[in-house]
Amino acid sequence: MGCIRGVLCSTASVLAGLVLLSACGESPGDRATSDRKPLVGVAYPRSDSDFWNAYMRYTPRYARQLGLSLKTIESQNDVTRDTANAQTLVVQGVKGIAMAPQDTAAVGPTLRQLEATGIPVVTSDTRPDTGKVYMVVRADNRALGEKACKYLGTKLHGKGKVVMLQGDLSSINGRDRTRGFNACMKADYPRIRVFGETTNWDGAVAAQKLQADLTAHPDIKGIYMQSSAALSGTLQVLEQQGLLVGPENKKHIYIVSNDGIPRELRYIAKGTIDATVSQPVDLYAKYALYYLKAAIDGKTFEPGRTDHHSTIVRVRAGLLEDRLPSPLVTADGRTYGGVPSLRSTDPSLWGNNPG
């Protein structure tokens, strides 16, 4: 922790210097005149998953549609790189930055420095624990966990054992999905025992912990993966143990994933897994850029329904979050525990139109 804190403070000092350079030298207005299209920066968090690779494909498409020039950079899932990348984008003269910090606590100092420069920030997929941003664009992550709970609770008839392969609890997403799932299980399915395993969004760690749980509890009947990063490892473990069988087989373990990537949709249609909760990664890219453009144009927003089927909520003073719809996806499109689902073949799902 000491090393990370030191790097953040050091880089923050460089950013502070950039504030002075901006004040004494070229102004944001001067930079804007060099290009008719506003220049914005997008800091990608990682490129080692189907979900984030899709985000990287959608971003330039929506930048063109919105009339924005684009600078992109990637942090390789390294919290210290998030700060350094923000510094790089500032130096390159961007008018706004979209980012998706995976450690939502550590990004606070970076956001405070960017606020001092007057450069608006939009975060997509995640919400910072501290610091101000112009808008947060994400799904209701507690609802993601609750939808997985409703599906498993219904399929298991309210009893049995399930494993929840959590993400990283340093991320608001990991914490929210865990809280949503656990609260739903406690309230609606108290006879289901949940084994929560922190995986840090790492598929190998998820597979190892699932293996241990299945060895200790061979009567496990459900798995909730908080991220599709755990998908390959989970299926491999189940196949090795002879448990990757259809729901007509007594050995079947119900699997709910999270993200809505194309592989998940294909696996649901084939019966390899049972459900997923689709995060609209295409809309994360679109509305991150939409709100950056709105910030540059001086627009403001208030809580309430939007014209794109979402709801803006005030999560704390000075912080708004546009919560985009994230449907439960199943093979049959039925309602589970009061939660409607879409069929895995539904053309509205981004995973069926990956770009």
Tab-separated table of C-alpha atoms in Angstrom:
chain	number	residue	atom	x	y	z
A	1	MET	CA	0.000	0.000	0.000
A	2	GLY	CA	2.878	2.392	0.815
A	3	CYS	CA	4.366	2.056	-2.683
A	4	ILE	CA	1.051	2.713	-4.397
A	5	ARG	CA	0.363	5.697	-2.212
A	6	GLY	CA	3.783	7.096	-3.009
A	7	VAL	CA	3.289	6.698	-6.764
A	8	LEU	CA	-0.090	8.359	-6.603
A	9	CYS	CA	1.294	11.310	-4.649
A	10	SER	CA	4.226	11.662	-7.034
A	11	THR	CA	2.044	11.591	-10.135
A	12	ALA	CA	-0.459	13.889	-8.498
A	13	SER	CA	2.333	16.424	-8.106
A	14	VAL	CA	2.987	16.247	-11.840
A	15	LEU	CA	-0.686	16.791	-12.490
A	16	ALA	CA	-0.619	19.760	-10.128
A	17	GLY	CA	2.172	21.160	-12.265
A	18	LEU	CA	-0.029	20.727	-15.305
A	19	VAL	CA	-2.617	22.951	-13.654
A	20	LEU	CA	-0.027	25.727	-13.473
A	21	LEU	CA	1.057	25.151	-17.066
A	22	SER	CA	-2.534	25.384	-18.193
A	23	ALA	CA	-3.007	28.611	-16.292
A	24	CYS	CA	0.204	30.217	-17.540
A	25	GLY	CA	0.400	28.835	-21.058
A	26	GLU	CA	-2.059	27.379	-23.523
A	27	SER	CA	-5.674	27.511	-22.379
A	28	PRO	CA	-8.372	24.909	-23.051
A	29	GLY	CA	-10.006	27.439	-25.365
A	30	ASP	CA	-6.798	27.766	-27.393
A	31	ARG	CA	-6.573	24.010	-27.808
A	32	ALA	CA	-10.154	23.813	-29.048
A	33	THR	CA	-9.471	26.155	-31.930
A	34	SER	CA	-6.870	23.786	-33.395
A	35	ASP	CA	-9.531	21.273	-34.378
A	36	ARG	CA	-13.191	21.746	-35.151
A	37	LYS	CA	-13.941	18.456	-33.407
A	38	PRO	CA	-13.465	18.494	-29.618
A	39	LEU	CA	-10.592	16.251	-28.591
A	40	VAL	CA	-11.435	13.804	-25.799
A	41	GLY	CA	-9.452	11.036	-24.167
A	42	VAL	CA	-10.567	7.532	-23.252
A	43	ALA	CA	-8.498	5.564	-20.754
A	44	TYR	CA	-9.211	1.863	-21.247
A	45	PRO	CA	-8.793	-0.191	-18.051
A	46	ARG	CA	-7.625	-3.432	-19.677
A	47	SER	CA	-7.604	-5.397	-22.933
A	48	ASP	CA	-7.581	-8.987	-21.681
A	49	SER	CA	-11.313	-9.737	-21.767
A	50	ASP	CA	-14.071	-10.014	-24.350
A	51	PHE	CA	-16.041	-7.345	-22.494
A	52	TRP	CA	-13.339	-4.668	-22.580
A	53	ASN	CA	-12.226	-5.545	-26.076
A	54	ALA	CA	-15.809	-4.897	-27.185
A	55	TYR	CA	-15.740	-1.534	-25.369
A	56	MET	CA	-12.575	-0.648	-27.273
A	57	ARG	CA	-14.268	-1.450	-30.594
A	58	TYR	CA	-17.384	0.583	-29.821
A	59	THR	CA	-15.571	3.705	-28.624
A	60	PRO	CA	-14.196	5.012	-31.975
A	61	ARG	CA	-17.517	4.256	-33.666
A	62	TYR	CA	-19.460	6.456	-31.245
A	63	ALA	CA	-16.768	9.124	-31.258
A	64	ARG	CA	-17.299	9.488	-35.006
A	65	GLN	CA	-21.079	9.597	-34.589
A	66	LEU	CA	-20.815	12.324	-31.945
A	67	GLY	CA	-18.288	14.391	-33.879
A	68	LEU	CA	-15.422	13.922	-31.443
A	69	SER	CA	-11.694	13.505	-32.017
A	70	LEU	CA	-10.242	10.730	-29.920
A	71	LYS	CA	-7.089	9.895	-27.977
A	72	THR	CA	-6.976	6.474	-26.295
A	73	ILE	CA	-4.658	4.815	-23.803
A	74	GLU	CA	-4.773	1.598	-21.754
A	75	SER	CA	-3.787	0.936	-18.137
A	76	GLN	CA	-3.314	-2.866	-18.228
A	77	ASN	CA	-5.398	-3.152	-15.053
A	78	ASP	CA	-2.718	-1.262	-13.105
A	79	VAL	CA	-3.972	1.380	-10.680
A	80	THR	CA	-0.773	3.420	-10.935
A	81	ARG	CA	-1.123	3.566	-14.711
A	82	ASP	CA	-4.592	5.137	-14.347
A	83	THR	CA	-2.963	8.233	-12.877
A	84	ALA	CA	-0.095	8.285	-15.354
A	85	ASN	CA	-2.506	7.859	-18.260
A	86	ALA	CA	-4.608	10.776	-17.059
A	87	GLN	CA	-1.427	12.874	-17.023
A	88	THR	CA	-0.603	11.785	-20.588
A	89	LEU	CA	-4.052	12.691	-21.862
A	90	VAL	CA	-3.877	16.127	-20.218
A	91	VAL	CA	-0.521	16.768	-21.905
A	92	GLN	CA	-2.068	15.740	-25.232
A	93	GLY	CA	-4.627	18.521	-24.833
A	94	VAL	CA	-7.883	16.638	-24.372
A	95	LYS	CA	-11.015	18.571	-23.395
A	96	GLY	CA	-12.482	15.693	-21.382
A	97	ILE	CA	-11.576	12.211	-20.186
A	98	ALA	CA	-13.596	8.996	-19.972
A	99	MET	CA	-12.159	6.332	-17.708
A	100	ALA	CA	-13.192	3.089	-15.997
A	101	PRO	CA	-11.024	2.800	-12.861
A	102	GLN	CA	-11.008	-0.770	-11.555
A	103	ASP	CA	-9.762	0.253	-8.094
A	104	THR	CA	-12.463	2.767	-7.284
A	105	ALA	CA	-10.835	3.892	-4.017
A	106	ALA	CA	-7.364	4.628	-5.369
A	107	VAL	CA	-8.584	6.870	-8.207
A	108	GLY	CA	-9.743	9.654	-5.867
A	109	PRO	CA	-6.513	11.756	-5.906
A	110	THR	CA	-6.378	11.595	-9.700
A	111	LEU	CA	-9.943	12.868	-9.976
A	112	ARG	CA	-9.210	15.755	-7.631
A	113	GLN	CA	-6.241	16.809	-9.758
A	114	LEU	CA	-8.268	16.572	-12.966
A	115	GLU	CA	-11.004	18.666	-11.371
A	116	ALA	CA	-8.383	21.316	-10.634
A	117	THR	CA	-7.472	21.452	-14.335
A	118	GLY	CA	-11.089	22.074	-15.281
A	119	ILE	CA	-11.158	18.934	-17.446
A	120	PRO	CA	-14.465	17.047	-17.048
A	121	VAL	CA	-14.340	13.324	-16.336
A	122	VAL	CA	-16.932	10.640	-17.013
A	123	THR	CA	-16.498	7.175	-15.555
A	124	SER	CA	-18.090	4.187	-17.249
A	125	ASP	CA	-18.761	0.766	-15.705
A	126	THR	CA	-17.474	1.883	-12.278
A	127	ARG	CA	-18.137	4.685	-9.808
A	128	PRO	CA	-15.318	6.290	-7.793
A	129	ASP	CA	-15.524	5.995	-4.025
A	130	THR	CA	-14.388	9.613	-3.649
A	131	GLY	CA	-13.873	12.547	-5.966
A	132	LYS	CA	-16.148	14.321	-8.414
A	133	VAL	CA	-16.935	13.395	-11.980
A	134	TYR	CA	-19.332	14.960	-14.449
A	135	MET	CA	-21.343	11.733	-14.809
A	136	VAL	CA	-21.089	8.046	-13.960
A	137	VAL	CA	-22.345	5.672	-16.663
A	138	ARG	CA	-23.004	2.167	-15.389
A	139	ALA	CA	-25.614	-0.436	-14.605
A	140	ASP	CA	-27.234	-0.776	-11.182
A	141	ASN	CA	-24.705	-3.315	-9.919
A	142	ARG	CA	-26.716	-4.309	-6.871
A	143	ALA	CA	-29.500	-5.221	-9.276
A	144	LEU	CA	-27.032	-7.374	-11.237
A	145	GLY	CA	-26.431	-9.469	-8.133
A	146	GLU	CA	-30.118	-9.541	-7.269
A	147	LYS	CA	-31.115	-10.792	-10.729
A	148	ALA	CA	-28.597	-13.635	-10.485
A	149	CYS	CA	-29.987	-14.475	-7.045
A	150	LYS	CA	-33.583	-14.540	-8.298
A	151	TYR	CA	-32.687	-16.890	-11.131
A	152	LEU	CA	-30.739	-19.331	-8.946
A	153	GLY	CA	-33.250	-19.126	-6.121
A	154	THR	CA	-36.059	-20.030	-8.493
A	155	LYS	CA	-34.165	-22.876	-10.172
A	156	LEU	CA	-33.052	-24.372	-6.841
A	157	HIS	CA	-36.555	-24.047	-5.343
A	158	GLY	CA	-35.167	-21.970	-2.495
A	159	LYS	CA	-32.747	-24.495	-1.005
A	160	GLY	CA	-29.232	-25.851	-1.490
A	161	LYS	CA	-25.704	-24.481	-1.838
A	162	VAL	CA	-24.250	-21.978	-4.293
A	163	VAL	CA	-20.836	-20.464	-4.951
A	164	MET	CA	-20.519	-16.775	-5.707
A	165	LEU	CA	-17.284	-16.037	-7.578
A	166	GLN	CA	-16.889	-12.391	-6.607
A	167	GLY	CA	-14.828	-9.831	-8.426
A	168	ASP	CA	-12.427	-7.512	-6.643
A	169	LEU	CA	-13.835	-5.954	-3.477
A	170	SER	CA	-11.611	-2.906	-4.002
A	171	SER	CA	-14.080	-2.141	-6.812
A	172	ILE	CA	-17.531	-0.708	-6.156
A	173	ASN	CA	-18.822	-3.202	-8.722
A	174	GLY	CA	-17.554	-6.210	-6.779
A	175	ARG	CA	-18.975	-4.827	-3.555
A	176	ASP	CA	-22.351	-3.908	-5.071
A	177	ARG	CA	-22.871	-7.245	-6.831
A	178	THR	CA	-21.958	-9.090	-3.650
A	179	ARG	CA	-24.304	-7.005	-1.516
A	180	GLY	CA	-27.151	-7.351	-3.991
A	181	PHE	CA	-26.778	-11.123	-4.232
A	182	ASN	CA	-26.378	-11.690	-0.488
A	183	ALA	CA	-29.242	-9.386	0.507
A	184	CYS	CA	-31.581	-11.108	-1.955
A	185	MET	CA	-30.582	-14.576	-0.752
A	186	LYS	CA	-31.041	-13.608	2.895
A	187	ALA	CA	-34.442	-12.028	2.300
A	188	ASP	CA	-35.973	-14.405	-0.268
A	189	TYR	CA	-34.063	-17.688	-0.101
A	190	PRO	CA	-32.755	-18.117	3.467
A	191	ARG	CA	-32.388	-21.892	3.005
A	192	ILE	CA	-29.729	-21.404	0.322
A	193	ARG	CA	-26.166	-21.352	1.654
A	194	VAL	CA	-23.791	-19.024	-0.199
A	195	PHE	CA	-20.024	-19.503	-0.390
A	196	GLY	CA	-18.503	-16.156	-1.405
A	197	GLU	CA	-15.064	-16.291	-3.008
A	198	THR	CA	-13.026	-13.186	-3.871
A	199	THR	CA	-11.318	-13.656	-7.257
A	200	ASN	CA	-9.990	-10.159	-8.126
A	201	TRP	CA	-11.572	-10.555	-11.582
A	202	ASP	CA	-8.977	-13.277	-12.260
A	203	GLY	CA	-10.207	-16.409	-14.050
A	204	ALA	CA	-7.406	-18.627	-12.730
A	205	VAL	CA	-8.111	-17.607	-9.136
A	206	ALA	CA	-11.834	-18.214	-9.688
A	207	ALA	CA	-11.193	-21.719	-11.041
A	208	GLN	CA	-8.923	-22.598	-8.133
A	209	LYS	CA	-11.439	-21.475	-5.520
A	210	LEU	CA	-14.354	-23.161	-7.287
A	211	GLN	CA	-12.360	-26.402	-7.362
A	212	ALA	CA	-11.787	-26.170	-3.611
A	213	ASP	CA	-15.463	-25.469	-2.899
A	214	LEU	CA	-16.652	-28.388	-5.024
A	215	THR	CA	-14.213	-30.689	-3.240
A	216	ALA	CA	-15.421	-29.558	0.185
A	217	HIS	CA	-19.089	-29.382	-0.821
A	218	PRO	CA	-19.879	-31.830	-3.658
A	219	ASP	CA	-23.595	-31.015	-3.326
A	220	ILE	CA	-23.183	-27.446	-4.662
A	221	LYS	CA	-25.946	-26.772	-7.199
A	222	GLY	CA	-25.441	-23.176	-8.300
A	223	ILE	CA	-22.673	-20.809	-9.387
A	224	TYR	CA	-22.845	-17.046	-9.803
A	225	MET	CA	-19.883	-15.520	-11.641
A	226	GLN	CA	-19.715	-11.773	-11.124
A	227	SER	CA	-17.701	-11.454	-14.345
A	228	SER	CA	-17.293	-13.390	-17.566
A	229	ALA	CA	-13.565	-13.484	-16.729
A	230	ALA	CA	-14.409	-16.593	-14.677
A	231	LEU	CA	-16.277	-18.319	-17.501
A	232	SER	CA	-13.565	-20.456	-19.121
A	233	GLY	CA	-12.059	-21.612	-15.836
A	234	THR	CA	-15.458	-22.472	-14.375
A	235	LEU	CA	-16.431	-24.612	-17.355
A	236	GLN	CA	-13.061	-26.349	-17.323
A	237	VAL	CA	-13.398	-27.268	-13.641
A	238	LEU	CA	-16.921	-28.589	-14.139
A	239	GLU	CA	-15.913	-30.607	-17.185
A	240	GLN	CA	-12.979	-32.167	-15.343
A	241	GLN	CA	-15.324	-33.294	-12.571
A	242	GLY	CA	-18.002	-34.618	-14.911
A	243	LEU	CA	-20.422	-31.898	-13.852
A	244	LEU	CA	-20.794	-30.029	-17.134
A	245	VAL	CA	-24.108	-31.670	-17.973
A	246	GLY	CA	-27.546	-30.466	-19.054
A	247	PRO	CA	-30.373	-29.527	-16.649
A	248	GLU	CA	-32.108	-32.860	-17.258
A	249	ASN	CA	-29.173	-34.555	-15.473
A	250	LYS	CA	-29.230	-34.716	-11.669
A	251	LYS	CA	-25.588	-33.602	-11.600
A	252	HIS	CA	-26.402	-30.308	-13.321
A	253	ILE	CA	-25.109	-27.173	-11.619
A	254	TYR	CA	-26.953	-23.983	-12.589
A	255	ILE	CA	-24.572	-21.288	-13.819
A	256	VAL	CA	-25.294	-17.559	-14.012
A	257	SER	CA	-22.640	-15.317	-15.522
A	258	ASN	CA	-22.375	-11.548	-15.803
A	259	ASP	CA	-21.555	-9.349	-18.821
A	260	GLY	CA	-23.503	-10.677	-21.812
A	261	ILE	CA	-20.501	-11.393	-24.030
A	262	PRO	CA	-21.150	-13.323	-27.268
A	263	ARG	CA	-19.762	-16.584	-25.840
A	264	GLU	CA	-22.193	-16.447	-22.940
A	265	LEU	CA	-25.144	-16.029	-25.278
A	266	ARG	CA	-23.998	-18.942	-27.430
A	267	TYR	CA	-23.458	-21.113	-24.346
A	268	ILE	CA	-26.938	-20.299	-23.037
A	269	ALA	CA	-28.495	-21.270	-26.376
A	270	LYS	CA	-26.525	-24.557	-26.332
A	271	GLY	CA	-27.359	-25.290	-22.682
A	272	THR	CA	-23.729	-25.063	-21.512
A	273	ILE	CA	-24.621	-22.334	-19.004
A	274	ASP	CA	-28.045	-21.208	-17.889
A	275	ALA	CA	-28.179	-17.415	-17.687
A	276	THR	CA	-26.271	-14.166	-17.642
A	277	VAL	CA	-26.938	-10.546	-16.773
A	278	SER	CA	-26.016	-8.390	-19.749
A	279	GLN	CA	-24.089	-5.213	-19.066
A	280	PRO	CA	-24.651	-2.855	-22.023
A	281	VAL	CA	-20.995	-2.316	-22.948
A	282	ASP	CA	-22.026	-0.644	-26.208
A	283	LEU	CA	-24.003	1.947	-24.266
A	284	TYR	CA	-21.187	2.388	-21.763
A	285	ALA	CA	-19.007	3.525	-24.665
A	286	LYS	CA	-21.743	5.608	-26.285
A	287	TYR	CA	-22.902	7.523	-23.229
A	288	ALA	CA	-19.454	8.044	-21.749
A	289	LEU	CA	-18.672	10.025	-24.899
A	290	TYR	CA	-22.154	11.577	-25.028
A	291	TYR	CA	-21.710	13.045	-21.550
A	292	LEU	CA	-18.185	14.234	-22.282
A	293	LYS	CA	-19.529	16.167	-25.254
A	294	ALA	CA	-22.354	17.521	-23.096
A	295	ALA	CA	-19.831	18.670	-20.487
A	296	ILE	CA	-17.729	20.427	-23.119
A	297	ASP	CA	-20.902	22.087	-24.413
A	298	GLY	CA	-21.764	23.325	-20.901
A	299	LYS	CA	-24.908	21.228	-20.417
A	300	THR	CA	-26.171	20.089	-17.024
A	301	PHE	CA	-28.399	17.204	-15.922
A	302	GLU	CA	-30.767	16.421	-13.087
A	303	PRO	CA	-31.980	13.129	-11.594
A	304	GLY	CA	-34.852	11.451	-13.453
A	305	ARG	CA	-35.717	9.358	-16.469
A	306	THR	CA	-33.737	9.847	-19.662
A	307	ASP	CA	-34.654	9.598	-23.329
A	308	HIS	CA	-32.587	6.392	-23.636
A	309	HIS	CA	-34.543	4.167	-21.207
A	310	SER	CA	-32.363	4.746	-18.171
A	311	THR	CA	-32.554	6.692	-14.919
A	312	ILE	CA	-30.151	9.327	-13.618
A	313	VAL	CA	-29.797	9.142	-9.832
A	314	ARG	CA	-27.907	11.305	-7.368
A	315	VAL	CA	-25.641	8.905	-5.479
A	316	ARG	CA	-24.083	11.594	-3.286
A	317	ALA	CA	-23.680	15.357	-3.266
A	318	GLY	CA	-22.293	16.498	-6.590
A	319	LEU	CA	-22.319	13.042	-8.217
A	320	LEU	CA	-24.878	11.804	-10.734
A	321	GLU	CA	-25.085	8.284	-12.144
A	322	ASP	CA	-26.886	7.276	-15.335
A	323	ARG	CA	-28.037	3.725	-14.642
A	324	LEU	CA	-28.442	1.887	-17.910
A	325	PRO	CA	-30.692	-1.184	-18.259
A	326	SER	CA	-29.028	-4.575	-17.738
A	327	PRO	CA	-31.415	-7.455	-18.499
A	328	LEU	CA	-31.358	-11.007	-17.232
A	329	VAL	CA	-30.772	-13.326	-20.207
A	330	THR	CA	-31.977	-16.932	-20.389
A	331	ALA	CA	-32.752	-19.562	-23.015
A	332	ASP	CA	-36.518	-19.335	-22.587
A	333	GLY	CA	-37.094	-15.636	-21.859
A	334	ARG	CA	-39.283	-16.408	-18.846
A	335	THR	CA	-39.718	-14.439	-15.613
A	336	TYR	CA	-37.738	-15.661	-12.594
A	337	GLY	CA	-38.567	-14.517	-9.096
A	338	GLY	CA	-40.400	-11.536	-10.562
A	339	VAL	CA	-37.481	-10.632	-12.853
A	340	PRO	CA	-38.273	-10.759	-16.584
A	341	SER	CA	-35.584	-12.097	-18.896
A	342	LEU	CA	-34.679	-11.806	-22.561
A	343	ARG	CA	-33.970	-14.806	-24.749
A	344	SER	CA	-30.293	-15.284	-25.522
A	345	THR	CA	-31.091	-14.860	-29.220
A	346	ASP	CA	-32.731	-11.451	-28.747
A	347	PRO	CA	-31.281	-9.078	-31.384
A	348	SER	CA	-31.326	-6.130	-28.962
A	349	LEU	CA	-28.517	-7.654	-26.896
A	350	TRP	CA	-25.103	-6.186	-27.650
A	351	GLY	CA	-23.580	-9.670	-27.500
A	352	ASN	CA	-25.554	-10.556	-30.621
A	353	ASN	CA	-24.179	-7.437	-32.333
A	354	PRO	CA	-20.587	-7.283	-31.077
A	355	GLY	CA	-19.379	-4.993	-33.860
